[in-house]
Amino acid sequence: MAKKSLLLIIVLIVWFAGYFIVGNHSKIPEGTPVQKAKYALDEAGCIMCHSKDAKMPFYGNIPIVGSVVKADIKKGLRAFDMTNVVKAMDQNLPANETALAKIEYAIESGTMPPFRFKIFHWSSNMSAQEKSAVADWIKIERQKLNANSGVAPKFANEPVWPIPSELNVDEKKVELGSILYHHKALSGDGTVSCATCHPLDKAGADAMQTSTGIRDQKGDVNAPTVYNAVFNAKQFWDGRADDLQSQAGGPPMNPVEMDGGSWTAVAKRLEQDAEFSKEFKKVYPDGFTEANITDAIAAFESTLITPDSNFDLYLKGDEEALTPQQKDGYAVFKKARCYVCHSGQNLGGQTFEYMGLNSNYFEDRGDVGKINDKGRASFTGDERDMHKFKTPTLRNVALTAPYFHDGSATTLKQAVEVMAKYQRGIELDDYEIDSLVKFLESLTGKLKGKKLEVKE
């Protein structure tokens, strides 16, 4: 009985402390839209549970109460790590669309903060003024992000928008990069090129669970498509590359993929192609260096974009671009909250998400062979990043089976069912699943004016 009384006293102390320290909302201070939004998110406790940089509250070290707080933070980081969002807000930099979509949904739906958090933070619910401040900031940020997309006014505040028809590139670099992309001299024995694992006639992916590299070695993750990769915030499933140029430097030095030995060795092999070497030095006078090779490949890969999908045309105002069932599928896409991760112009590629947020995916999946399931933690070494993977783009997804980092889903329907169960914890009926698949098929775009297709 004494223990229960003590626990009740502790809870009451923390409860009132939460009211006066965290939840005692006052009028939002004057400032810019981003400053007001940051204040509102901080006051509501969002940053406490969703940022790795947030400081543990003083009561986080109190027995019993502290364990609850720490569990909430762990769960919060799994669902949404807004560490980079907070940094962007502090530096007045753009927030990515996935972050905007997640914050927007949480506020509009009232799902955040959860009841257990409210117990310790009496007034953690956002006031109407605070909600309005965050909504205004999201709208402003979104308008900046999709300003040049051509999206129709009625869809201007949607969490997704069209990709551009073209990007500014150096055509001479692109031409050289195309040759390098297909050049097997990047590999140690001249048998593997970038196109081996990312064939352009197969939607930029090789349709295998994991790719086969030099000396018939198998990789440990599914090869993602190279198409539209330029729109990803990071490259690779674990995000270890910041951009296309950094990514292009990875496989040639990977002992399983290309095993090029060294960039000096790669240069010597490329120099044996006298004509190509001559043309390369016209653009890069110092020849085949790592920086020059990867710069050219990145320039070429930045042209591998597929605009003007039927969904893009719909977002630009063509109501007939989608079939009635595809429109239903887009409604399911939003109802099932797929958009909170697959958002922005690339419908993904902006954040790292925990695989199996609502059910234990890895336990149910079982053994699927030599697969690296660590995700982002492989690069960061942070246990909090375990099983978090870069959200893949959904563009051309109907052509890029198998799916997920482990290549375990062989059909688009199966992938939809897995996502509904393990990520969203919902059950979709047959029509909803079929409609969602049809909608995803509308995301197949065009390459240089011709609809992308897989050639057998």
CSV table of C-alpha atoms in Angstrom, one decimal:
chain,number,residue,atom,x,y,z
A,1,MET,CA,0.0,0.0,0.0
A,2,ALA,CA,2.9,2.3,0.9
A,3,LYS,CA,4.5,1.7,-2.5
A,4,LYS,CA,1.3,2.6,-4.3
A,5,SER,CA,1.0,5.8,-2.4
A,6,LEU,CA,4.5,6.7,-3.1
A,7,LEU,CA,4.0,6.0,-6.8
A,8,LEU,CA,0.9,8.2,-6.8
A,9,ILE,CA,2.8,11.0,-5.2
A,10,ILE,CA,5.6,10.7,-7.7
A,11,VAL,CA,3.1,10.8,-10.6
A,12,LEU,CA,1.3,13.8,-9.2
A,13,ILE,CA,4.6,15.7,-8.7
A,14,VAL,CA,5.7,14.9,-12.3
A,15,TRP,CA,2.2,15.7,-13.6
A,16,PHE,CA,2.2,19.2,-12.1
A,17,ALA,CA,5.9,19.7,-13.0
A,18,GLY,CA,4.9,18.9,-16.6
A,19,TYR,CA,2.2,21.5,-16.5
A,20,PHE,CA,4.4,24.3,-15.2
A,21,ILE,CA,7.6,23.3,-17.1
A,22,VAL,CA,6.5,21.8,-20.4
A,23,GLY,CA,2.8,22.2,-20.8
A,24,ASN,CA,2.1,25.7,-19.5
A,25,HIS,CA,1.3,27.2,-22.9
A,26,SER,CA,1.4,30.9,-23.3
A,27,LYS,CA,0.9,33.2,-26.3
A,28,ILE,CA,3.3,32.4,-29.1
A,29,PRO,CA,6.1,34.9,-29.1
A,30,GLU,CA,6.5,37.2,-32.1
A,31,GLY,CA,8.8,35.9,-34.8
A,32,THR,CA,9.1,34.4,-38.3
A,33,PRO,CA,6.8,31.6,-39.3
A,34,VAL,CA,9.5,29.0,-38.7
A,35,GLN,CA,10.3,30.4,-35.2
A,36,LYS,CA,6.6,30.3,-34.3
A,37,ALA,CA,6.3,26.7,-35.5
A,38,LYS,CA,9.4,25.7,-33.7
A,39,TYR,CA,8.1,27.2,-30.5
A,40,ALA,CA,4.8,25.3,-30.9
A,41,LEU,CA,6.4,22.0,-31.6
A,42,ASP,CA,8.7,22.4,-28.6
A,43,GLU,CA,5.9,23.4,-26.3
A,44,ALA,CA,3.9,20.4,-27.2
A,45,GLY,CA,6.8,18.1,-26.4
A,46,CYS,CA,7.3,16.9,-30.0
A,47,ILE,CA,11.0,17.6,-30.0
A,48,MET,CA,11.5,15.9,-26.7
A,49,CYS,CA,10.4,12.5,-28.0
A,50,HIS,CA,11.4,12.8,-31.7
A,51,SER,CA,14.9,14.3,-31.7
A,52,LYS,CA,18.1,12.6,-30.9
A,53,ASP,CA,19.6,15.9,-29.7
A,54,ALA,CA,16.8,16.6,-27.3
A,55,LYS,CA,17.8,16.8,-23.6
A,56,MET,CA,16.2,14.3,-21.2
A,57,PRO,CA,13.9,16.1,-18.8
A,58,PHE,CA,14.9,16.2,-15.1
A,59,TYR,CA,12.3,13.6,-14.2
A,60,GLY,CA,13.7,11.2,-16.7
A,61,ASN,CA,16.0,9.9,-13.9
A,62,ILE,CA,13.2,9.3,-11.5
A,63,PRO,CA,12.5,5.6,-10.9
A,64,ILE,CA,9.4,4.2,-12.7
A,65,VAL,CA,8.6,7.6,-14.3
A,66,GLY,CA,12.0,7.7,-16.0
A,67,SER,CA,11.5,4.3,-17.6
A,68,VAL,CA,8.2,5.5,-19.1
A,69,VAL,CA,9.8,8.7,-20.4
A,70,LYS,CA,12.7,6.8,-22.0
A,71,ALA,CA,10.3,4.2,-23.5
A,72,ASP,CA,8.3,7.1,-25.1
A,73,ILE,CA,11.4,8.7,-26.5
A,74,LYS,CA,12.6,5.3,-28.0
A,75,LYS,CA,9.2,4.8,-29.6
A,76,GLY,CA,9.0,8.3,-30.8
A,77,LEU,CA,12.4,8.1,-32.6
A,78,ARG,CA,11.3,4.9,-34.2
A,79,ALA,CA,8.2,6.5,-35.6
A,80,PHE,CA,9.7,9.9,-36.6
A,81,ASP,CA,13.2,11.2,-36.1
A,82,MET,CA,13.0,14.9,-36.5
A,83,THR,CA,16.6,15.7,-35.5
A,84,ASN,CA,17.4,17.1,-39.0
A,85,VAL,CA,14.1,19.0,-39.1
A,86,VAL,CA,14.9,20.8,-35.9
A,87,LYS,CA,18.4,21.6,-37.3
A,88,ALA,CA,16.9,22.9,-40.5
A,89,MET,CA,14.4,25.1,-38.5
A,90,ASP,CA,17.2,26.5,-36.3
A,91,GLN,CA,19.2,27.4,-39.4
A,92,ASN,CA,16.2,28.6,-41.4
A,93,LEU,CA,16.8,26.0,-44.0
A,94,PRO,CA,14.0,24.1,-46.0
A,95,ALA,CA,12.5,21.1,-44.3
A,96,ASN,CA,11.9,18.0,-46.4
A,97,GLU,CA,8.4,17.1,-47.5
A,98,THR,CA,8.3,13.9,-45.5
A,99,ALA,CA,8.9,15.8,-42.3
A,100,LEU,CA,6.2,18.3,-43.2
A,101,ALA,CA,3.7,15.5,-44.1
A,102,LYS,CA,4.3,13.7,-40.8
A,103,ILE,CA,4.0,16.8,-38.7
A,104,GLU,CA,0.9,17.8,-40.6
A,105,TYR,CA,-0.8,14.5,-40.2
A,106,ALA,CA,0.0,14.3,-36.4
A,107,ILE,CA,-1.6,17.7,-35.8
A,108,GLU,CA,-4.6,17.3,-38.0
A,109,SER,CA,-5.4,13.8,-36.8
A,110,GLY,CA,-4.8,14.6,-33.1
A,111,THR,CA,-2.8,11.4,-32.7
A,112,MET,CA,0.1,13.3,-31.1
A,113,PRO,CA,0.9,13.5,-28.3
A,114,PRO,CA,-0.3,10.1,-27.1
A,115,PHE,CA,-2.3,9.7,-24.0
A,116,ARG,CA,0.5,8.3,-21.9
A,117,PHE,CA,2.6,11.4,-22.7
A,118,LYS,CA,-0.3,13.7,-21.6
A,119,ILE,CA,-0.3,12.0,-18.2
A,120,PHE,CA,3.1,13.5,-17.5
A,121,HIS,CA,2.6,16.7,-19.5
A,122,TRP,CA,-0.7,18.2,-18.5
A,123,SER,CA,-1.1,20.7,-21.3
A,124,SER,CA,0.9,19.1,-24.0
A,125,ASN,CA,-2.0,19.4,-26.5
A,126,MET,CA,-1.5,22.2,-29.0
A,127,SER,CA,-3.6,25.2,-28.7
A,128,ALA,CA,-5.5,26.4,-31.8
A,129,GLN,CA,-3.0,29.2,-32.2
A,130,GLU,CA,-0.1,26.8,-32.1
A,131,LYS,CA,-1.7,24.5,-34.6
A,132,SER,CA,-2.3,27.4,-36.9
A,133,ALA,CA,1.3,28.5,-36.6
A,134,VAL,CA,2.6,25.1,-37.6
A,135,ALA,CA,0.1,24.8,-40.4
A,136,ASP,CA,1.1,28.2,-41.8
A,137,TRP,CA,4.8,27.2,-41.7
A,138,ILE,CA,4.1,23.9,-43.5
A,139,LYS,CA,2.2,25.6,-46.2
A,140,ILE,CA,4.9,28.1,-46.7
A,141,GLU,CA,7.6,25.5,-46.8
A,142,ARG,CA,5.6,23.3,-49.2
A,143,GLN,CA,5.1,26.2,-51.6
A,144,LYS,CA,8.8,26.7,-51.7
A,145,LEU,CA,9.5,23.1,-52.4
A,146,ASN,CA,6.9,22.7,-55.2
A,147,ALA,CA,7.1,26.2,-56.6
A,148,ASN,CA,8.5,25.1,-60.0
A,149,SER,CA,6.7,21.8,-60.3
A,150,GLY,CA,3.7,22.9,-62.4
A,151,VAL,CA,1.3,21.5,-59.9
A,152,ALA,CA,-2.3,22.8,-60.3
A,153,PRO,CA,-3.5,25.3,-57.7
A,154,LYS,CA,-6.1,22.8,-56.3
A,155,PHE,CA,-3.2,20.4,-55.5
A,156,ALA,CA,-0.7,23.0,-54.4
A,157,ASN,CA,-0.9,21.9,-50.7
A,158,GLU,CA,-0.8,18.2,-51.5
A,159,PRO,CA,2.1,16.3,-49.9
A,160,VAL,CA,3.2,15.1,-53.4
A,161,TRP,CA,3.9,16.9,-56.6
A,162,PRO,CA,5.3,16.4,-60.2
A,163,ILE,CA,9.0,16.1,-60.9
A,164,PRO,CA,10.5,18.6,-63.4
A,165,SER,CA,10.7,17.7,-67.1
A,166,GLU,CA,14.4,18.3,-67.1
A,167,LEU,CA,17.4,19.5,-65.0
A,168,ASN,CA,20.2,21.7,-66.0
A,169,VAL,CA,23.2,19.6,-66.9
A,170,ASP,CA,26.5,19.8,-68.7
A,171,GLU,CA,25.9,17.8,-71.9
A,172,LYS,CA,29.6,17.0,-72.4
A,173,LYS,CA,29.9,15.6,-68.9
A,174,VAL,CA,26.7,13.7,-69.4
A,175,GLU,CA,28.0,12.1,-72.6
A,176,LEU,CA,31.2,11.0,-70.8
A,177,GLY,CA,29.3,9.8,-67.8
A,178,SER,CA,27.1,7.6,-70.0
A,179,ILE,CA,30.2,5.9,-71.4
A,180,LEU,CA,31.6,5.5,-67.9
A,181,TYR,CA,28.3,4.1,-66.6
A,182,HIS,CA,28.5,1.3,-69.1
A,183,HIS,CA,32.3,0.9,-69.0
A,184,LYS,CA,33.5,-2.4,-67.4
A,185,ALA,CA,37.0,-1.0,-66.9
A,186,LEU,CA,35.7,0.3,-63.5
A,187,SER,CA,35.8,-3.3,-62.3
A,188,GLY,CA,39.0,-5.1,-61.5
A,189,ASP,CA,38.6,-7.8,-64.1
A,190,GLY,CA,36.6,-5.9,-66.7
A,191,THR,CA,33.3,-7.9,-66.2
A,192,VAL,CA,31.1,-5.5,-64.3
A,193,SER,CA,29.8,-1.9,-65.0
A,194,CYS,CA,27.2,0.3,-63.2
A,195,ALA,CA,24.7,-0.9,-65.8
A,196,THR,CA,25.2,-4.5,-64.7
A,197,CYS,CA,23.2,-4.0,-61.5
A,198,HIS,CA,21.3,-0.9,-62.7
A,199,PRO,CA,20.3,-1.8,-66.3
A,200,LEU,CA,18.5,1.1,-67.9
A,201,ASP,CA,16.3,-1.1,-70.0
A,202,LYS,CA,15.0,-2.8,-66.9
A,203,ALA,CA,13.8,0.4,-65.1
A,204,GLY,CA,17.2,1.0,-63.5
A,205,ALA,CA,17.2,-2.2,-61.4
A,206,ASP,CA,18.2,-5.8,-62.2
A,207,ALA,CA,15.0,-7.5,-61.0
A,208,MET,CA,17.1,-9.7,-58.6
A,209,GLN,CA,16.8,-10.1,-54.9
A,210,THR,CA,20.4,-9.0,-54.6
A,211,SER,CA,22.8,-8.2,-57.4
A,212,THR,CA,25.7,-10.3,-58.7
A,213,GLY,CA,29.0,-8.5,-58.6
A,214,ILE,CA,32.5,-9.4,-59.6
A,215,ARG,CA,33.5,-13.0,-59.5
A,216,ASP,CA,29.8,-14.0,-59.1
A,217,GLN,CA,29.7,-12.6,-55.6
A,218,LYS,CA,26.2,-11.7,-54.3
A,219,GLY,CA,25.4,-8.4,-52.6
A,220,ASP,CA,23.5,-8.3,-49.3
A,221,VAL,CA,20.8,-5.8,-50.2
A,222,ASN,CA,18.4,-5.3,-53.1
A,223,ALA,CA,19.7,-2.9,-55.7
A,224,PRO,CA,17.4,0.2,-55.9
A,225,THR,CA,16.5,1.9,-59.2
A,226,VAL,CA,18.9,4.5,-60.5
A,227,TYR,CA,16.0,6.4,-62.1
A,228,ASN,CA,15.1,9.6,-60.3
A,229,ALA,CA,17.8,8.9,-57.7
A,230,VAL,CA,18.9,12.5,-58.1
A,231,PHE,CA,15.8,13.5,-56.1
A,232,ASN,CA,16.8,11.4,-53.1
A,233,ALA,CA,18.1,13.3,-50.0
A,234,LYS,CA,20.7,10.6,-49.5
A,235,GLN,CA,21.9,7.6,-51.5
A,236,PHE,CA,22.0,3.8,-50.6
A,237,TRP,CA,19.6,2.1,-48.3
A,238,ASP,CA,21.7,3.2,-45.3
A,239,GLY,CA,22.2,6.8,-46.6
A,240,ARG,CA,26.0,6.6,-46.5
A,241,ALA,CA,26.3,8.8,-49.6
A,242,ASP,CA,25.2,12.4,-49.6
A,243,ASP,CA,24.7,12.7,-53.3
A,244,LEU,CA,25.1,11.0,-56.7
A,245,GLN,CA,28.8,11.7,-57.0
A,246,SER,CA,29.5,10.2,-53.6
A,247,GLN,CA,27.4,7.2,-54.5
A,248,ALA,CA,29.2,6.7,-57.8
A,249,GLY,CA,32.4,6.3,-55.9
A,250,GLY,CA,31.2,3.4,-53.8
A,251,PRO,CA,30.7,0.4,-56.1
A,252,PRO,CA,34.1,0.6,-57.9
A,253,MET,CA,35.9,0.2,-54.6
A,254,ASN,CA,33.6,-2.3,-53.1
A,255,PRO,CA,35.3,-5.8,-53.1
A,256,VAL,CA,31.9,-7.5,-53.7
A,257,GLU,CA,30.5,-5.3,-56.4
A,258,MET,CA,33.3,-4.1,-58.7
A,259,ASP,CA,36.6,-4.5,-56.8
A,260,GLY,CA,38.3,-1.9,-58.9
A,261,GLY,CA,41.4,-2.0,-56.7
A,262,SER,CA,42.2,1.7,-56.6
A,263,TRP,CA,41.3,4.8,-58.5
A,264,THR,CA,44.8,4.7,-60.0
A,265,ALA,CA,44.2,1.2,-61.3
A,266,VAL,CA,40.9,2.2,-62.7
A,267,ALA,CA,42.5,5.2,-64.4
A,268,LYS,CA,45.1,3.0,-66.0
A,269,ARG,CA,42.5,0.7,-67.4
A,270,LEU,CA,40.4,3.6,-68.8
A,271,GLU,CA,43.5,5.1,-70.4
A,272,GLN,CA,43.9,2.1,-72.6
A,273,ASP,CA,40.9,3.4,-74.5
A,274,ALA,CA,42.9,6.1,-76.3
A,275,GLU,CA,40.0,7.8,-78.1
A,276,PHE,CA,37.8,8.0,-74.9
A,277,SER,CA,40.8,9.2,-72.9
A,278,LYS,CA,41.3,12.0,-75.4
A,279,GLU,CA,37.7,13.1,-75.3
A,280,PHE,CA,37.6,12.9,-71.5
A,281,LYS,CA,40.6,15.2,-71.1
A,282,LYS,CA,38.9,17.9,-73.2
A,283,VAL,CA,36.4,18.2,-70.4
A,284,TYR,CA,38.7,17.1,-67.5
A,285,PRO,CA,42.2,18.2,-68.3
A,286,ASP,CA,43.7,16.3,-65.4
A,287,GLY,CA,42.2,13.0,-66.7
A,288,PHE,CA,40.8,10.0,-64.9
A,289,THR,CA,40.8,11.0,-61.2
A,290,GLU,CA,38.2,9.7,-58.7
A,291,ALA,CA,36.6,13.2,-58.6
A,292,ASN,CA,36.4,13.5,-62.4
A,293,ILE,CA,35.1,10.0,-63.0
A,294,THR,CA,32.4,10.2,-60.3
A,295,ASP,CA,31.5,13.8,-61.4
A,296,ALA,CA,30.8,12.6,-64.9
A,297,ILE,CA,28.8,9.6,-63.8
A,298,ALA,CA,26.7,11.8,-61.5
A,299,ALA,CA,26.1,14.2,-64.3
A,300,PHE,CA,24.7,11.4,-66.5
A,301,GLU,CA,22.7,9.8,-63.7
A,302,SER,CA,21.0,13.2,-63.0
A,303,THR,CA,19.5,12.9,-66.5
A,304,LEU,CA,17.8,9.7,-65.6
A,305,ILE,CA,14.5,11.2,-64.6
A,306,THR,CA,11.1,10.1,-65.7
A,307,PRO,CA,8.6,13.0,-65.7
A,308,ASP,CA,5.1,13.1,-67.1
A,309,SER,CA,3.6,10.0,-65.5
A,310,ASN,CA,-0.2,9.9,-65.6
A,311,PHE,CA,-0.2,10.9,-62.0
A,312,ASP,CA,2.1,13.9,-62.7
A,313,LEU,CA,-0.3,15.0,-65.5
A,314,TYR,CA,-3.2,14.6,-63.0
A,315,LEU,CA,-1.5,16.8,-60.5
A,316,LYS,CA,-0.9,19.4,-63.2
A,317,GLY,CA,-4.6,19.6,-63.8
A,318,ASP,CA,-5.5,16.9,-66.3
A,319,GLU,CA,-8.5,15.2,-64.5
A,320,GLU,CA,-8.7,12.5,-67.2
A,321,ALA,CA,-5.1,11.4,-66.7
A,322,LEU,CA,-6.1,8.9,-64.0
A,323,THR,CA,-8.8,6.3,-64.3
A,324,PRO,CA,-11.6,6.3,-61.7
A,325,GLN,CA,-10.0,3.4,-59.9
A,326,GLN,CA,-6.6,5.0,-59.8
A,327,LYS,CA,-8.2,8.1,-58.2
A,328,ASP,CA,-9.7,5.7,-55.7
A,329,GLY,CA,-6.3,4.3,-55.2
A,330,TYR,CA,-4.9,7.8,-54.5
A,331,ALA,CA,-7.6,8.3,-51.9
A,332,VAL,CA,-6.5,5.0,-50.3
A,333,PHE,CA,-2.9,6.1,-50.5
A,334,LYS,CA,-3.8,9.1,-48.4
A,335,LYS,CA,-6.3,7.3,-46.1
A,336,ALA,CA,-3.7,4.6,-45.3
A,337,ARG,CA,-1.1,7.4,-44.7
A,338,CYS,CA,1.3,6.1,-47.2
A,339,TYR,CA,2.1,9.7,-48.1
A,340,VAL,CA,3.6,10.5,-44.7
A,341,CYS,CA,6.7,8.6,-45.9
A,342,HIS,CA,6.3,8.5,-49.6
A,343,SER,CA,6.0,12.2,-50.2
A,344,GLY,CA,7.4,15.1,-52.2
A,345,GLN,CA,8.4,15.0,-55.8
A,346,ASN,CA,10.0,11.5,-55.6
A,347,LEU,CA,7.3,10.0,-53.4
A,348,GLY,CA,10.0,8.8,-51.1
A,349,GLY,CA,13.8,9.0,-50.7
A,350,GLN,CA,13.7,11.8,-48.1
A,351,THR,CA,13.9,10.0,-44.7
A,352,PHE,CA,14.9,6.7,-43.0
A,353,GLU,CA,12.0,4.7,-41.7
A,354,TYR,CA,11.8,1.8,-39.2
A,355,MET,CA,10.8,-1.4,-41.0
A,356,GLY,CA,8.0,-3.0,-39.0
A,357,LEU,CA,6.7,-0.1,-37.1
A,358,ASN,CA,3.4,-1.8,-36.1
A,359,SER,CA,4.4,-5.5,-36.2
A,360,ASN,CA,7.6,-7.4,-36.0
A,361,TYR,CA,8.5,-7.7,-39.7
A,362,PHE,CA,11.8,-9.5,-39.3
A,363,GLU,CA,10.4,-12.1,-37.0
A,364,ASP,CA,7.5,-12.9,-39.3
A,365,ARG,CA,9.6,-12.8,-42.4
A,366,GLY,CA,12.1,-15.4,-41.3
A,367,ASP,CA,15.3,-16.2,-43.2
A,368,VAL,CA,15.5,-14.9,-46.7
A,369,GLY,CA,19.2,-15.5,-47.2
A,370,LYS,CA,22.3,-13.3,-46.8
A,371,ILE,CA,20.7,-9.9,-46.2
A,372,ASN,CA,21.9,-6.9,-44.3
A,373,ASP,CA,19.0,-5.9,-42.1
A,374,LYS,CA,20.8,-3.3,-40.1
A,375,GLY,CA,19.8,-0.4,-42.3
A,376,ARG,CA,21.0,3.1,-41.3
A,377,ALA,CA,22.8,1.7,-38.3
A,378,SER,CA,25.3,0.1,-40.7
A,379,PHE,CA,26.6,3.5,-41.5
A,380,THR,CA,26.0,5.5,-38.3
A,381,GLY,CA,26.7,2.8,-35.8
A,382,ASP,CA,23.8,4.2,-33.7
A,383,GLU,CA,21.6,1.5,-32.3
A,384,ARG,CA,18.6,3.9,-32.6
A,385,ASP,CA,19.0,3.6,-36.4
A,386,MET,CA,18.8,-0.2,-36.4
A,387,HIS,CA,16.3,-1.5,-39.0
A,388,LYS,CA,15.8,2.0,-40.4
A,389,PHE,CA,16.0,2.2,-44.2
A,390,LYS,CA,15.8,5.0,-46.7
A,391,THR,CA,12.3,5.1,-48.0
A,392,PRO,CA,12.4,4.1,-51.6
A,393,THR,CA,10.9,6.2,-54.4
A,394,LEU,CA,7.5,4.9,-55.7
A,395,ARG,CA,8.1,6.3,-59.1
A,396,ASN,CA,8.1,3.5,-61.7
A,397,VAL,CA,7.5,1.1,-58.8
A,398,ALA,CA,5.4,-1.2,-61.0
A,399,LEU,CA,8.5,-2.0,-63.0
A,400,THR,CA,11.1,-2.5,-60.2
A,401,ALA,CA,10.2,-5.8,-58.4
A,402,PRO,CA,11.3,-7.3,-56.1
A,403,TYR,CA,10.7,-4.9,-53.3
A,404,PHE,CA,12.2,-3.7,-50.0
A,405,HIS,CA,15.8,-3.8,-49.0
A,406,ASP,CA,15.7,-7.6,-48.8
A,407,GLY,CA,13.8,-8.2,-52.1
A,408,SER,CA,11.4,-10.4,-50.2
A,409,ALA,CA,8.2,-9.1,-51.9
A,410,THR,CA,8.0,-10.3,-55.5
A,411,THR,CA,4.8,-8.5,-56.6
A,412,LEU,CA,3.4,-5.1,-56.1
A,413,LYS,CA,0.3,-6.5,-54.4
A,414,GLN,CA,2.4,-8.4,-51.9
A,415,ALA,CA,4.4,-5.2,-51.2
A,416,VAL,CA,1.2,-3.2,-50.5
A,417,GLU,CA,-0.1,-5.9,-48.2
A,418,VAL,CA,3.1,-6.0,-46.2
A,419,MET,CA,3.3,-2.2,-45.9
A,420,ALA,CA,-0.4,-2.1,-44.7
A,421,LYS,CA,0.2,-4.7,-42.1
A,422,TYR,CA,3.7,-3.9,-40.8
A,423,GLN,CA,4.0,-0.2,-41.3
A,424,ARG,CA,0.5,1.0,-40.9
A,425,GLY,CA,-1.1,-1.7,-38.8
A,426,ILE,CA,-4.3,-1.6,-41.0
A,427,GLU,CA,-6.3,-4.1,-43.0
A,428,LEU,CA,-7.3,-3.1,-46.5
A,429,ASP,CA,-10.1,-4.9,-48.4
A,430,ASP,CA,-9.5,-6.4,-51.9
A,431,TYR,CA,-10.8,-3.4,-53.7
A,432,GLU,CA,-8.6,-1.0,-51.8
A,433,ILE,CA,-5.5,-3.1,-52.4
A,434,ASP,CA,-6.3,-3.4,-56.1
A,435,SER,CA,-7.0,0.3,-56.4
A,436,LEU,CA,-3.8,1.1,-54.6
A,437,VAL,CA,-1.8,-1.1,-57.0
A,438,LYS,CA,-3.5,0.6,-60.0
A,439,PHE,CA,-2.6,4.0,-58.5
A,440,LEU,CA,1.0,2.9,-58.2
A,441,GLU,CA,1.0,1.9,-61.8
A,442,SER,CA,0.1,5.4,-62.7
A,443,LEU,CA,3.5,6.5,-61.4
A,444,THR,CA,5.4,5.1,-64.3
A,445,GLY,CA,6.9,8.1,-66.1
A,446,LYS,CA,8.6,8.9,-69.4
A,447,LEU,CA,12.2,8.8,-70.4
A,448,LYS,CA,13.0,11.4,-73.0
A,449,GLY,CA,9.3,11.5,-74.0
A,450,LYS,CA,8.8,7.8,-74.1
A,451,LYS,CA,7.0,5.8,-71.4
A,452,LEU,CA,9.4,3.8,-69.4
A,453,GLU,CA,9.1,0.0,-69.9
A,454,VAL,CA,11.1,-3.1,-69.1
A,455,LYS,CA,12.6,-4.9,-72.0
A,456,GLU,CA,12.9,-8.6,-71.8
